[in-house]
Coordinates of C-alpha atoms in Angstrom, one line a residue:
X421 CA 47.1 36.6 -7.9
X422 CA 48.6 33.6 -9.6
X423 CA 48.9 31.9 -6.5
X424 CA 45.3 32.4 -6.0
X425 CA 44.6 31.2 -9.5
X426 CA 46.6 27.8 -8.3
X427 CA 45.0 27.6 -5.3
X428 CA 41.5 27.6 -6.7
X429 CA 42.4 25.4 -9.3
X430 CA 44.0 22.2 -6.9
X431 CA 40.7 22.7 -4.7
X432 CA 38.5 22.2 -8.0
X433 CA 41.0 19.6 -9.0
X434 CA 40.8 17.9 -5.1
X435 CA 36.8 18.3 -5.2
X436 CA 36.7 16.7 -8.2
X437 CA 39.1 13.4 -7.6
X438 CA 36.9 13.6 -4.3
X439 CA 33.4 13.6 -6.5
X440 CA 35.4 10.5 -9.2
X441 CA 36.2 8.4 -6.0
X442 CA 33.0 8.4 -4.7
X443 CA 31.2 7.9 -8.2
X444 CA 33.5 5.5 -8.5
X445 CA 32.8 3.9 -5.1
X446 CA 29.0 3.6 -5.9
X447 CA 29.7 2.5 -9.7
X448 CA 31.8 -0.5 -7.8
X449 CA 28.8 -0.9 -5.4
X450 CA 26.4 -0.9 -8.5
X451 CA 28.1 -3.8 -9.8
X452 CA 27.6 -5.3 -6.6
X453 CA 24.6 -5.1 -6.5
X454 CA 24.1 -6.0 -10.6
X455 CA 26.2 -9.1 -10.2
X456 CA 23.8 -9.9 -7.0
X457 CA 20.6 -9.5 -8.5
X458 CA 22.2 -12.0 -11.7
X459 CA 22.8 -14.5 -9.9
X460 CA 19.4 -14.6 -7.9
X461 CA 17.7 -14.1 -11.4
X462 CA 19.8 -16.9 -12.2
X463 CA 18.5 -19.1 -9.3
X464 CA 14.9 -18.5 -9.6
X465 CA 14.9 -19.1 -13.3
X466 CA 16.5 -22.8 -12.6
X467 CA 13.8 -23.3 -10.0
X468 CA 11.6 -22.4 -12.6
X469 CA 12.5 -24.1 -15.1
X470 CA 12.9 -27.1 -12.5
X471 CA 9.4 -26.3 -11.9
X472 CA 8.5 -26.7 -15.4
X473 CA 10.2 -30.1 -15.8
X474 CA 7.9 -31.3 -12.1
X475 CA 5.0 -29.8 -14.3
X476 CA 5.1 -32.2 -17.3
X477 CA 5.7 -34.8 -15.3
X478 CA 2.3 -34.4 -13.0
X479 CA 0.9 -33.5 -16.4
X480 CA 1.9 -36.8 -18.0
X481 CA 1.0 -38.7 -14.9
X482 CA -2.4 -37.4 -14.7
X483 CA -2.6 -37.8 -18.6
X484 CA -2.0 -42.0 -18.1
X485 CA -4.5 -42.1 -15.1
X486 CA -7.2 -40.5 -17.5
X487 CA -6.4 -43.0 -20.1
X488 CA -6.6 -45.6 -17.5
X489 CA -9.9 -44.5 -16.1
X490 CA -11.2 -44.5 -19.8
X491 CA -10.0 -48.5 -20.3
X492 CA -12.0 -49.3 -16.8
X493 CA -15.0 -47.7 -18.2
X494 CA -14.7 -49.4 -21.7
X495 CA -14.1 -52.7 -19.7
X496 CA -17.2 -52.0 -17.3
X497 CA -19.4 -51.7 -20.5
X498 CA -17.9 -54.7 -21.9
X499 CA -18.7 -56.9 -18.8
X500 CA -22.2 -55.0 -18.8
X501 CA -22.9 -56.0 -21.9
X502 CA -21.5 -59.5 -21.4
X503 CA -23.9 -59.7 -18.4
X504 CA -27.2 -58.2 -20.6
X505 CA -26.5 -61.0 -23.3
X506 CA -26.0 -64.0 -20.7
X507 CA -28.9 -62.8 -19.0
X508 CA -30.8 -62.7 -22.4
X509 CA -29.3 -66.1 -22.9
X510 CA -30.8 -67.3 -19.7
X511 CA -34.2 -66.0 -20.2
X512 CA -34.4 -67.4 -23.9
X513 CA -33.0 -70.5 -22.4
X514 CA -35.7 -70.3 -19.4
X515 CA -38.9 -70.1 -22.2

């Protein structure tokens, strides 16, 4: 009977170092996986943030072209209104 008792009690004790080794097994490959998944999270937040640093640049870039198309419209009104006084000029000139 004690034998029996002994018996039964290395199988439970086998099964379970069986059942640790492969918890531990898929714990390891967990971790794996985790320390995968880190370092790609890693990557696409530096292409993100790399993406953010392209963005203010376009957005600064596109910022000075508006400001530049708003000097060439404030010049073309100056020379239009250079052109409507020489031509009032001309016509006072012409009476």
């Amino acid at each position: 009977v004690l034998q029996n008792l002994i018996a039964q009690q290395e199988s439970k004790t086998a099964s379970m170092l069986e059942s640790h080794r492969e918890l531990q097994f898929f714990y390891e490959r967990y971790n794996t996986q985790k320390g995968k998944y880190i370092c790609a999270l890693a990557f696409k937040e530096r292409e993100i943030e790399k993406l953010d640093e392209e963005l203010l640049v376009v957005n600064a870039n596109r910022n000075a072209k508006i400001e530049e198309i708003a000097l060439l419209k404030n010049n073309e009104q100056a020379f239009q209104d250079e052109i409507e006084y020489l031509q009032d000029m001309i016509s006072a000139n012409g009476k």
